[in-house]
CSV table of C-alpha atoms and ligand atoms in Angstrom, one decimal:
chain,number,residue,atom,x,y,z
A,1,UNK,CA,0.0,0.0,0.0
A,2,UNK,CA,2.8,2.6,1.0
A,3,UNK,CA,4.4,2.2,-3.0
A,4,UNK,CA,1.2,2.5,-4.3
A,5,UNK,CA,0.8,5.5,-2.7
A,6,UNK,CA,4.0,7.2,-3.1
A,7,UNK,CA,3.8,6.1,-6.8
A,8,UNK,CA,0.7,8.2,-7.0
A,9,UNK,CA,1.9,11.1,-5.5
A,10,UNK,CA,5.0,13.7,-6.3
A,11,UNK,CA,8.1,13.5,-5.3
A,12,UNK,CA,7.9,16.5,-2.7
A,13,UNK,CA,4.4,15.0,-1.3
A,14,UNK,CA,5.1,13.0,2.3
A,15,UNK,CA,3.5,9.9,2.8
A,16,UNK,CA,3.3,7.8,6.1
A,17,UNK,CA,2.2,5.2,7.7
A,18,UNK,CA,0.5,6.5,11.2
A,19,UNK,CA,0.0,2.8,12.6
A,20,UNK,CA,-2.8,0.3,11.9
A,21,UNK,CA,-4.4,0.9,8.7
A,22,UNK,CA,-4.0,4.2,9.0
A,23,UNK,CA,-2.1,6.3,6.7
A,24,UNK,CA,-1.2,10.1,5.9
A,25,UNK,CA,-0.7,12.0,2.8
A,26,UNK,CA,0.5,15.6,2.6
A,27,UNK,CA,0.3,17.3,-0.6
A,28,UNK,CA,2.7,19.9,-1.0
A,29,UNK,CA,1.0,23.9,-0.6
A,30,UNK,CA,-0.9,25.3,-3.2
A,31,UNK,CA,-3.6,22.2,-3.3
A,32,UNK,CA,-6.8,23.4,-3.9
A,33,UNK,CA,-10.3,21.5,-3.4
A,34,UNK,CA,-10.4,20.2,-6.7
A,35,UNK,CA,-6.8,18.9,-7.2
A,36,UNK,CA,-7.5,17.4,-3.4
A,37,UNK,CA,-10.1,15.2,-4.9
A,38,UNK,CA,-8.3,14.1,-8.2
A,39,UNK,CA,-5.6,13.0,-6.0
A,40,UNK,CA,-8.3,11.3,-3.6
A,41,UNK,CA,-9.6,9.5,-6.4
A,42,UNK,CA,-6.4,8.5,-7.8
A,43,UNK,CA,-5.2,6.8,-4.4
A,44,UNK,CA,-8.8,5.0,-4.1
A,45,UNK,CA,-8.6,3.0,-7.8
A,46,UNK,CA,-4.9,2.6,-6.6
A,47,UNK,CA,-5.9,0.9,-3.8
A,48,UNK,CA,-8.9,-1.3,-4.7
A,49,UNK,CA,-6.3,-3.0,-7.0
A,50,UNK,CA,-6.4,-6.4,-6.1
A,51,UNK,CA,-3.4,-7.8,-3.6
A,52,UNK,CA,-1.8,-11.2,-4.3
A,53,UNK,CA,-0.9,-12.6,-1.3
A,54,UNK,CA,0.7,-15.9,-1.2
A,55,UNK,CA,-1.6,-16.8,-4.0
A,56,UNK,CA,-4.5,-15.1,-2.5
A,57,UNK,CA,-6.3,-12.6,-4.1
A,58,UNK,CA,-7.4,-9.9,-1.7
A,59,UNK,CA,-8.6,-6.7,-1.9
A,60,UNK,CA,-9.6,-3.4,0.3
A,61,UNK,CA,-11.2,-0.1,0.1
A,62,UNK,CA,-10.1,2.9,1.5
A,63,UNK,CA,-11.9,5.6,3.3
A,64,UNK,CA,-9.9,9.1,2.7
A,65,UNK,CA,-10.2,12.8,5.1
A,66,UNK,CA,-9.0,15.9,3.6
A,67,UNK,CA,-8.1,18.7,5.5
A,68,UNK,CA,-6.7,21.7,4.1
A,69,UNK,CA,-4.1,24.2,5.6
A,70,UNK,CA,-4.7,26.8,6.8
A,71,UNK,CA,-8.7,27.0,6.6
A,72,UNK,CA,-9.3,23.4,8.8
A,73,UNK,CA,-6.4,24.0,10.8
A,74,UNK,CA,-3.1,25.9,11.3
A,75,UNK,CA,-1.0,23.0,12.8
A,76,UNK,CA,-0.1,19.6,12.4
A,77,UNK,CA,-1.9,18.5,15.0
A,78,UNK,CA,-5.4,20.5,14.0
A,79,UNK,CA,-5.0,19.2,10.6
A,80,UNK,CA,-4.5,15.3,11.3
A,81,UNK,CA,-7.7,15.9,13.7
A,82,UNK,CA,-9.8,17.5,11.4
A,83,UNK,CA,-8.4,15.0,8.3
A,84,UNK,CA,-9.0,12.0,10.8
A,85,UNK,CA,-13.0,13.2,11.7
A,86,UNK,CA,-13.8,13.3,8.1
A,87,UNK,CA,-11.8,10.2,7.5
A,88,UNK,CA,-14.9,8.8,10.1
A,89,UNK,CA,-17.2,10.8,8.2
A,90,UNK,CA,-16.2,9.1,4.8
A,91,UNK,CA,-16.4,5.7,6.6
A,92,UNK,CA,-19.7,5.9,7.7
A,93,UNK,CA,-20.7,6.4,4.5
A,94,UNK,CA,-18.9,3.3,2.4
A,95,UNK,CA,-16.1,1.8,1.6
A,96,UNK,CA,-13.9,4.0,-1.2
A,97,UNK,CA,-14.9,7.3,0.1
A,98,UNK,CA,-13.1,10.8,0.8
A,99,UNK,CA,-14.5,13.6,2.6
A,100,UNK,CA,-13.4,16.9,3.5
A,101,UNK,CA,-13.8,18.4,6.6
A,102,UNK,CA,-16.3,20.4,7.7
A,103,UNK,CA,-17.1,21.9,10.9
A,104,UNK,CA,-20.3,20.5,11.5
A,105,UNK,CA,-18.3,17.1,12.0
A,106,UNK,CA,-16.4,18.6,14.9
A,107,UNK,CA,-20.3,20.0,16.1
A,108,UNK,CA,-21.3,15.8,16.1
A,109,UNK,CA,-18.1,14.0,17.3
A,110,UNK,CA,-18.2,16.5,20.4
A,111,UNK,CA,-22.5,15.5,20.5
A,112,UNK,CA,-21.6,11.9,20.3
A,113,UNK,CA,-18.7,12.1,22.8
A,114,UNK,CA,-20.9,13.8,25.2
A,115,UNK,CA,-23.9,11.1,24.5
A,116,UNK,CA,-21.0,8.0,25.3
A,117,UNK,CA,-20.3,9.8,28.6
A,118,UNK,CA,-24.1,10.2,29.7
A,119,UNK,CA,-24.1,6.8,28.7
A,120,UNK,CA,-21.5,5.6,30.9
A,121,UNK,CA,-22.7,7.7,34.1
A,122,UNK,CA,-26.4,6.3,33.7
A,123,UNK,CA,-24.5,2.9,33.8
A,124,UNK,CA,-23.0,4.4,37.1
A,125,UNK,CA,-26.0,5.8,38.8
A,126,UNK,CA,-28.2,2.4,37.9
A,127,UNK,CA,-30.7,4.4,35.9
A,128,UNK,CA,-31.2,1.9,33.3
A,129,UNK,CA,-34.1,-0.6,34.5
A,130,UNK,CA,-35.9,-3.4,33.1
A,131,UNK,CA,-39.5,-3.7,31.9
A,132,UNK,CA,-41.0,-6.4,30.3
A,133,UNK,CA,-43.5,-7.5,27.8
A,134,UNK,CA,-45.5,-10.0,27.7
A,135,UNK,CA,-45.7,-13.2,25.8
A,136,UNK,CA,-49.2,-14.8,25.3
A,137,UNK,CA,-50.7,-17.7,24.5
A,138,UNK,CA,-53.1,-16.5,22.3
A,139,UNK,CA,-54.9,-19.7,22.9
A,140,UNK,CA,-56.0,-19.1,26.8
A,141,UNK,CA,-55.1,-15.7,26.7
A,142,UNK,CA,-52.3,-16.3,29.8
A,143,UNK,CA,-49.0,-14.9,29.6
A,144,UNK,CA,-46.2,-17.5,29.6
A,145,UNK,CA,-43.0,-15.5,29.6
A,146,UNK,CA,-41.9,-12.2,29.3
A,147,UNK,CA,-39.2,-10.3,27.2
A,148,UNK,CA,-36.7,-8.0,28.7
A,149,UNK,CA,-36.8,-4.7,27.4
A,150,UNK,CA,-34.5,-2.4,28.5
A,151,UNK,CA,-35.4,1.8,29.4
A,152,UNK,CA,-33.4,4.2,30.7
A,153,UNK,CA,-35.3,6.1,33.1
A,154,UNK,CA,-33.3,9.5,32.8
A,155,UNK,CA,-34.1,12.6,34.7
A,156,UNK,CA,-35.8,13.8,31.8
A,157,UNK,CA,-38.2,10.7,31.9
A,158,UNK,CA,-37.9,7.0,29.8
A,159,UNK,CA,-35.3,6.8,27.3
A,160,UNK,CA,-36.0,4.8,24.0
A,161,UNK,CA,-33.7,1.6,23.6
A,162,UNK,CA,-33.3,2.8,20.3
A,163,UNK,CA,-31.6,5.8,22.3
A,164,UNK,CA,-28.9,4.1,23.9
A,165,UNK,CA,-28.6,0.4,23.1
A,166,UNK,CA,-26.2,1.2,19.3
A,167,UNK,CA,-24.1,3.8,21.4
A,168,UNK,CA,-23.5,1.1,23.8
A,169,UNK,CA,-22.5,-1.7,21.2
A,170,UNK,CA,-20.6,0.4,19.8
A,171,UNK,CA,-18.6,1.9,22.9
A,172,UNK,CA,-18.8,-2.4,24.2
A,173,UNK,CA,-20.5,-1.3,27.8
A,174,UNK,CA,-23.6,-2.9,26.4
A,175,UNK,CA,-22.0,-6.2,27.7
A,176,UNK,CA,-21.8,-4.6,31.8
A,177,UNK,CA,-25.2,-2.8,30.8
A,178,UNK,CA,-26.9,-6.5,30.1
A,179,UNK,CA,-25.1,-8.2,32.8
A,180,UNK,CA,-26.9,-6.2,35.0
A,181,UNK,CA,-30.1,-6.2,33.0
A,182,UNK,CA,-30.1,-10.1,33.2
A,183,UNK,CA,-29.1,-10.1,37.4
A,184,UNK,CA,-32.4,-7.4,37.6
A,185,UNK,CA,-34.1,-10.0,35.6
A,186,UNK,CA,-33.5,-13.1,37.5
A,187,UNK,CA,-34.2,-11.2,40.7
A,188,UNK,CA,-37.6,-10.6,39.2
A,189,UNK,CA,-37.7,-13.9,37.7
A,190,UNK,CA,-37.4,-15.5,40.7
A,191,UNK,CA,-40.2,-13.5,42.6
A,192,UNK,CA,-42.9,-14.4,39.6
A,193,UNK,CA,-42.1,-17.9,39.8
A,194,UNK,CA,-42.9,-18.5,43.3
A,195,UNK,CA,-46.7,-18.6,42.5
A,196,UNK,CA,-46.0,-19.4,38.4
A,197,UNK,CA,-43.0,-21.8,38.2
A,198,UNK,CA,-43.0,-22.1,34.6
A,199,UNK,CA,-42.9,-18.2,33.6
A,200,UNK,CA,-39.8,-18.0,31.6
A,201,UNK,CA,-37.4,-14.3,30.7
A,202,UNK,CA,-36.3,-13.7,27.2
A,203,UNK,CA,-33.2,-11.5,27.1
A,204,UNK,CA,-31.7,-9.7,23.6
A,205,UNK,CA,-28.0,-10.3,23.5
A,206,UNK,CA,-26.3,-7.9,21.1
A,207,UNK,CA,-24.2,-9.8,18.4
A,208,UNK,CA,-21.0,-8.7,20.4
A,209,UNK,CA,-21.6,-9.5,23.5
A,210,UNK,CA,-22.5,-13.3,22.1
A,211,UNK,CA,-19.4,-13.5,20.7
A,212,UNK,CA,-17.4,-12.9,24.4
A,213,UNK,CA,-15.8,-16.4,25.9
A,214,UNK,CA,-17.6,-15.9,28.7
A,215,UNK,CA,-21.2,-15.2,28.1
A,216,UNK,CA,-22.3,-19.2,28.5
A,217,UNK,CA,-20.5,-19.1,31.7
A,218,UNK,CA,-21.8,-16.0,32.7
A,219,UNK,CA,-25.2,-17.0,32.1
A,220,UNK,CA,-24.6,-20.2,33.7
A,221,UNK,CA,-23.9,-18.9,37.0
A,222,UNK,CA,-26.1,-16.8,37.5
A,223,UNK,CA,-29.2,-19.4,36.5
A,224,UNK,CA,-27.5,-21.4,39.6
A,225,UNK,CA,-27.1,-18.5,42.1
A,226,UNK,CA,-30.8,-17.5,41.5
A,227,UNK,CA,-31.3,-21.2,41.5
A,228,UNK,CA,-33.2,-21.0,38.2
A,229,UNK,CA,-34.3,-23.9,36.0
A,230,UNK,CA,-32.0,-23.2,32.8
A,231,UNK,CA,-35.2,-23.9,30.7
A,232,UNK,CA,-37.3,-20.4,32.0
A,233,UNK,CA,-34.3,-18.5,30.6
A,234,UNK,CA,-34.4,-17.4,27.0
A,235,UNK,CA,-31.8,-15.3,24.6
A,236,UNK,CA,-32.7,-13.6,21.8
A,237,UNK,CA,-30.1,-13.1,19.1
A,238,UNK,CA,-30.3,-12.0,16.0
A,239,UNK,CA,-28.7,-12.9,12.3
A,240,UNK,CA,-26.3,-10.6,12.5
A,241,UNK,CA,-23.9,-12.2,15.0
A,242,UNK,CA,-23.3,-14.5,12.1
A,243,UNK,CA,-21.5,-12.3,10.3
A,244,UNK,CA,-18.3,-11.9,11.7
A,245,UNK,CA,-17.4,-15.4,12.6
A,246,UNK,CA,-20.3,-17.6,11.8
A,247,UNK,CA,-18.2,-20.7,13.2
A,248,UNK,CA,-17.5,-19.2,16.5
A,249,UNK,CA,-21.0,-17.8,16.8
A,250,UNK,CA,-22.7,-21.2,16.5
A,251,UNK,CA,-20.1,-23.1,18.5
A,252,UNK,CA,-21.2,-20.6,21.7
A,253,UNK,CA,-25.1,-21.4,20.7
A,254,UNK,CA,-24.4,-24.8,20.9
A,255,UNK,CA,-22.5,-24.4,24.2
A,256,UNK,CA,-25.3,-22.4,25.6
A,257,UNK,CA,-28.5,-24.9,24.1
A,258,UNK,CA,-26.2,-27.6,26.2
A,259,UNK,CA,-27.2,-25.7,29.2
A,260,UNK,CA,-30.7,-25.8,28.6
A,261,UNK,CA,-31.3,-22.5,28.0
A,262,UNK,CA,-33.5,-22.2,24.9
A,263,UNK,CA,-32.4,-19.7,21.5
A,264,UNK,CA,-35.0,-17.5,20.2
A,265,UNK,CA,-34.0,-16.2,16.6
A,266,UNK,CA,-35.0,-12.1,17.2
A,267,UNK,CA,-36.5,-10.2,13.7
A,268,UNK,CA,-36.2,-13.3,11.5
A,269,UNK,CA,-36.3,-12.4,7.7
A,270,UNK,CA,-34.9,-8.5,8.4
A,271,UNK,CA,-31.5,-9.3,7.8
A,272,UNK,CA,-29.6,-12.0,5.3
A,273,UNK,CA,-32.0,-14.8,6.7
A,274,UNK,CA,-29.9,-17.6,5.3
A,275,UNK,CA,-31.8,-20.7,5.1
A,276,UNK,CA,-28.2,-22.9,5.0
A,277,UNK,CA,-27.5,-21.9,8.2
A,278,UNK,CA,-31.3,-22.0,9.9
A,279,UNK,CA,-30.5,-25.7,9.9
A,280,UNK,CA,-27.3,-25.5,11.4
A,281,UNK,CA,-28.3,-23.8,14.4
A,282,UNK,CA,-29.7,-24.8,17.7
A,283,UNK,CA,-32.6,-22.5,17.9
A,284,UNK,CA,-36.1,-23.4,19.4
A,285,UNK,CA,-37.8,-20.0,18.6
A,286,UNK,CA,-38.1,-18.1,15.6
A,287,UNK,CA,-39.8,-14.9,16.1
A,288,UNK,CA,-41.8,-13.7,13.4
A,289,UNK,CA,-40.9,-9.5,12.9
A,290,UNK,CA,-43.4,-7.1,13.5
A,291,UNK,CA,-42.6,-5.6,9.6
A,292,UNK,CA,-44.6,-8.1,8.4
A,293,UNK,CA,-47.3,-8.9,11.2
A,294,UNK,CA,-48.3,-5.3,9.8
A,295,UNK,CA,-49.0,-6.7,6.7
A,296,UNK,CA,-51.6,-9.0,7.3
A,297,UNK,CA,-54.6,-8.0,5.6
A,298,UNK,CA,-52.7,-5.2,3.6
A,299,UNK,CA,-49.8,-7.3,1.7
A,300,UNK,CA,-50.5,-10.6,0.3
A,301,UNK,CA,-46.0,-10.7,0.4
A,302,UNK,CA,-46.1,-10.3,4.2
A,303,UNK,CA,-48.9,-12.8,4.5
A,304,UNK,CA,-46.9,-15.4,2.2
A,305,UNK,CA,-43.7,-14.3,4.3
A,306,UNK,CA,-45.4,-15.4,7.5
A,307,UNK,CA,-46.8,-18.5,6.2
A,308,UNK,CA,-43.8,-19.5,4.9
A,309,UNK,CA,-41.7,-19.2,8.1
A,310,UNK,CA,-44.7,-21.3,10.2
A,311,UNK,CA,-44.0,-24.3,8.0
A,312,UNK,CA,-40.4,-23.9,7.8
A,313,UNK,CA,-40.6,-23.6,11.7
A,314,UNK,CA,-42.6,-26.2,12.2
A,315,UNK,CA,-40.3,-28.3,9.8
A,316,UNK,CA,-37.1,-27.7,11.3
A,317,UNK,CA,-39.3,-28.5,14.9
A,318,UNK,CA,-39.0,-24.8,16.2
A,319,UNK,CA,-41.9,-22.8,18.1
A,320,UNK,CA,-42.8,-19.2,16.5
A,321,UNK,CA,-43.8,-16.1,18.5
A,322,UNK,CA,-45.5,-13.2,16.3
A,323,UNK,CA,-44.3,-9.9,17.6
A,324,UNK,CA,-46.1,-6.5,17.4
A,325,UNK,CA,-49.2,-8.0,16.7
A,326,UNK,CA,-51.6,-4.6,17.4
A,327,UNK,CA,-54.9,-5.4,16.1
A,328,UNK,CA,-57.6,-8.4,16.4
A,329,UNK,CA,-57.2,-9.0,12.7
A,330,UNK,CA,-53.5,-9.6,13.0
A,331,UNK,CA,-53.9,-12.2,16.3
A,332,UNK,CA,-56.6,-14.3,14.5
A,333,UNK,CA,-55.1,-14.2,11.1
A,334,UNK,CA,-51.7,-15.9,13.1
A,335,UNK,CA,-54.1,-18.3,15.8
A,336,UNK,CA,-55.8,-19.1,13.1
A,337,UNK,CA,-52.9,-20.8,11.5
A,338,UNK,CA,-51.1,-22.3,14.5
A,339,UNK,CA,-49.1,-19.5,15.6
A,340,UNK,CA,-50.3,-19.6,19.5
A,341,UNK,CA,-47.3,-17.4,20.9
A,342,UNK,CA,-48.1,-13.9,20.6
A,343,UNK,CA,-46.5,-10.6,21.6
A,344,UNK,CA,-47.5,-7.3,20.9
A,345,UNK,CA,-49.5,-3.9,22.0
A,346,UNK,CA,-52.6,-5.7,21.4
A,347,UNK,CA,-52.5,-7.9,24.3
A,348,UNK,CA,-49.9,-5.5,26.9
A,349,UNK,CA,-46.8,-2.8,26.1
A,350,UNK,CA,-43.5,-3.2,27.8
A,351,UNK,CA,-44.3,-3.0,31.5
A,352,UNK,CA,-42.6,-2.7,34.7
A,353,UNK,CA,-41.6,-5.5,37.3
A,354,UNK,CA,-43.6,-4.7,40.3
A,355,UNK,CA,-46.9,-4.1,37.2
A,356,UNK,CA,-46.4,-7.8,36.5
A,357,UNK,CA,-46.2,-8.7,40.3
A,358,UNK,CA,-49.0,-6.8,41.1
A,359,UNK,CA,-51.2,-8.5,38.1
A,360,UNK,CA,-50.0,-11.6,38.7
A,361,UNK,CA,-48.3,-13.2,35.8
A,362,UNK,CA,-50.1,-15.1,33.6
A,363,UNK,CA,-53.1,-12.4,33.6
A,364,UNK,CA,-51.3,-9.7,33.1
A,365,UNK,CA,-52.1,-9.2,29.2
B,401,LIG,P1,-36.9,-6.0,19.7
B,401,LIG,O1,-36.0,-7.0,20.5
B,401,LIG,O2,-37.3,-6.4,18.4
B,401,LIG,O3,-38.0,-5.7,20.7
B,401,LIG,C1,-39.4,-5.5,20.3
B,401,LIG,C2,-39.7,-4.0,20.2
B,401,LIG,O4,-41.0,-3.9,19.7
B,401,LIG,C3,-39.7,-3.3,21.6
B,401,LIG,O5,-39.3,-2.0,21.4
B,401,LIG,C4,-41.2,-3.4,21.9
B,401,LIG,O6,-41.6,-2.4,22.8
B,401,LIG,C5,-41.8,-3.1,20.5
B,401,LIG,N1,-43.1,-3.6,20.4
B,401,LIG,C6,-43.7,-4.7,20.9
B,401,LIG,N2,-45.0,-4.8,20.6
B,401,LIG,C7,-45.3,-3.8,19.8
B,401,LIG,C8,-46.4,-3.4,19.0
B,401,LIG,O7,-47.5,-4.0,19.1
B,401,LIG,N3,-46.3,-2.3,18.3
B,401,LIG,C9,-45.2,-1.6,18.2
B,401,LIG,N4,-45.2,-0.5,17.5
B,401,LIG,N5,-44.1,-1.9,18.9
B,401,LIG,C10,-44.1,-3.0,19.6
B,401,LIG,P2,-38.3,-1.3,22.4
B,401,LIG,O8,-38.6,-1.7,23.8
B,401,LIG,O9,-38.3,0.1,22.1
B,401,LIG,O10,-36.9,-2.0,22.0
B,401,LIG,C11,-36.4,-1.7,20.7
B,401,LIG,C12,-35.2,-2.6,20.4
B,401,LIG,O11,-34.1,-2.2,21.3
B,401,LIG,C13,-35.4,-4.1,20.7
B,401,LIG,O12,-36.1,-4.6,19.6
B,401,LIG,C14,-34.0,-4.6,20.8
B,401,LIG,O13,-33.4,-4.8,19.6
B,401,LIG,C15,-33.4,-3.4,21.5
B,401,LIG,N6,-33.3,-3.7,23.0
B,401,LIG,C16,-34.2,-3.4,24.0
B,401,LIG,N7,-33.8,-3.8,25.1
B,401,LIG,C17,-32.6,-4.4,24.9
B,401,LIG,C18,-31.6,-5.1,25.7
B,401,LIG,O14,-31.8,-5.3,27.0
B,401,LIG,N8,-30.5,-5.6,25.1
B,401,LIG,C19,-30.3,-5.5,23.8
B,401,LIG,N9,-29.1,-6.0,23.3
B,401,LIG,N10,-31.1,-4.8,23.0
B,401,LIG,C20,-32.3,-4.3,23.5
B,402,LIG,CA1,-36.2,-9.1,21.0
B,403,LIG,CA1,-37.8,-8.4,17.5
């Protein structure tokens, strides 16, 4: 990579190698924007050339950040900064991008730094809690489990999941965060099975925390400290733990079936849904996503979609939970063909522990 790039550059233009897979150019003065991006799209084609290595053809991208002297920066240090947040920029965007810097990317990194902090002193001052939603039988209209949902109850009132929970992957705390989500859990676990002993907890496990060593143990002892049948525990996953090591990711679901608890595959047929591996994993539950529940009635697609995954449930011996079922329509149109396990608005929203102990369990849809 370092000759290809000095053999697109002039003689008098520095190029070096910064650590990692991280590089630096430094075009001599007088580069304006538009020779900037000729140069930018020079070193990208140079780059996506394929590699051989030892026989192997490889190839990479590369994401470029152009800062420009003396506008985004009047020292070495301001210009690498401001070069390396629209490097992030160009990222974010796709492989075999450049950006230039502007300032509204220093305006976000600071926002986003100051959103991983908040994020970190909620974790410290226990303000994210657990409620729950319930899972019906559609059937006898009892709840038989619940899934773990998790809030942050901020001084401003609830937070959204959808808030906090990729800021967290992304910064790894989610791992401490559902650690502590799952010890809440159990404690409430335990209390609910006193008078229901078969009430089971689902719990989402983000696709990085599955992949730790030590989630199977983890889970492990905690089910005996709680002294918790392994069978009343559930984990949701979804597809996209098998991206990054597919072998690795079913070796720990096999680990973790071993154990008893039981696999629930979360938003099945939102992400590359590949049927070769389906059969490969130890999963009990399939849960049908809510983006097509919506269609029933509306999209004869969505309808197909769901019918389809019952059989191939049912085929590969798996159960099926509908979630986000919301109307009367939607519930029949999924009791009606064998689809029992229901979750959604229409029977209860998320709720909070002591709601569930106060309703008793199974009548609390
Ligand atoms: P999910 O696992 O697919 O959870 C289902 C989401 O659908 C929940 O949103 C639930 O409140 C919502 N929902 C359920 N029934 C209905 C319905 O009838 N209508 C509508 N419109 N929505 C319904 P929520 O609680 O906002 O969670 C969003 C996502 O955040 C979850 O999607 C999950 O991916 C993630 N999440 C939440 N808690 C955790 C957690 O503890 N750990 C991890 N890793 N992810 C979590
Ligand atoms: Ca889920
Ligand atoms: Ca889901």
């Amino acid at each position: 990579i370092a000759s290809r790039l000095t053999s697109s550059l002039r003689s008098n233009d520095t190029v070096a190698r910064l650590g990692g897979d991280e590089f630096v150019v430094l075009l001599d003065i007088g580069v304006d924007e538009k020779s900037a991006s000729c140069i930018a799209d020079k070193i990208i084609k140079e780059i996506q050339k394929p590699v051989n290595l030892n026989d192997t053809i490889v190839s990479v991208g590369a994401s470029i950040g152009i800062s420009l002297y003396p506008n985004n920066g009047d020292s070495s240090d301001k210009l690498l900064k401001s070069a390396d947040l629209a490097m992030y920029s160009a990222k974010n965007e796709g492989r075999d991008n450049y950006k230039f810097y502007t300032p509204q990317m220093n305006i976000e990194a600071t926002a986003r730094l100051e959103k991983e902090s908040n994020i970190k002193i909620a974790h410290n001052n226990n303000e994210f809690i657990n409620h729950y939603q319930p899972i019906v039988d559609g059937r006898h209209k009892c709840a038989v489990g619940v899934e773990l949902l998790m809030r942050w109850d901020s001084p401003h009132g609830l937070i959204s999941p959808f808030q906090f929970i990729p800021i967290a992957e992304e910064i790894g705390l989610i791992i401490q965060m559902t650690e502590a989500a799952l010890v809440r859990g159990l404690t409430d676990l335990k209390q609910w099975q006193k008078t229901h002993p078969d009430f089971y907890l689902s719990i989402n496990i983000s696709p990085k925390h599955f992949m730790q060593d030590n989630l199977v143990e983890f889970i492990q002892s905690q089910l005996s400290l709680f002294d918790i049948s392994s069978d009343t525990l559930r984990v949701e996953v979804t597809e996209s733990m098998l991206i990054s090591d597919p072998k690795k990711a079913i070796n720990i679901m096999c680990e973790l079936s071993k154990t008893g608890v039981k696999i629930a595959l979360d938003d099945f047929g939102t992400g590359f849904s590949s049927l070769s591996y389906l059969k490969q994993l130890p999963l009990d539950i399939i849960k049908i996503d809510r983006s097509f529940v919506m269609g029933i009635n509306e999209s004869k697609a969505d309808e197909a979609i769901i019918d389809a995954t019952l059989v191939l449930a049912q085929s590969l011996n798996m159960a099926c939970i509908a979630e986000g079922i919301e109307t009367k329509e939607q519930h029949d149109y999924l009791i009606d063909r064998g689809c029992h396990l229901i979750q959604g608005y229409y029977y209860s929203k998320p709720v909070s522990a002591q709601f569930i102990l106060n309703n008793e369990p199974a009548n609390v849809a």
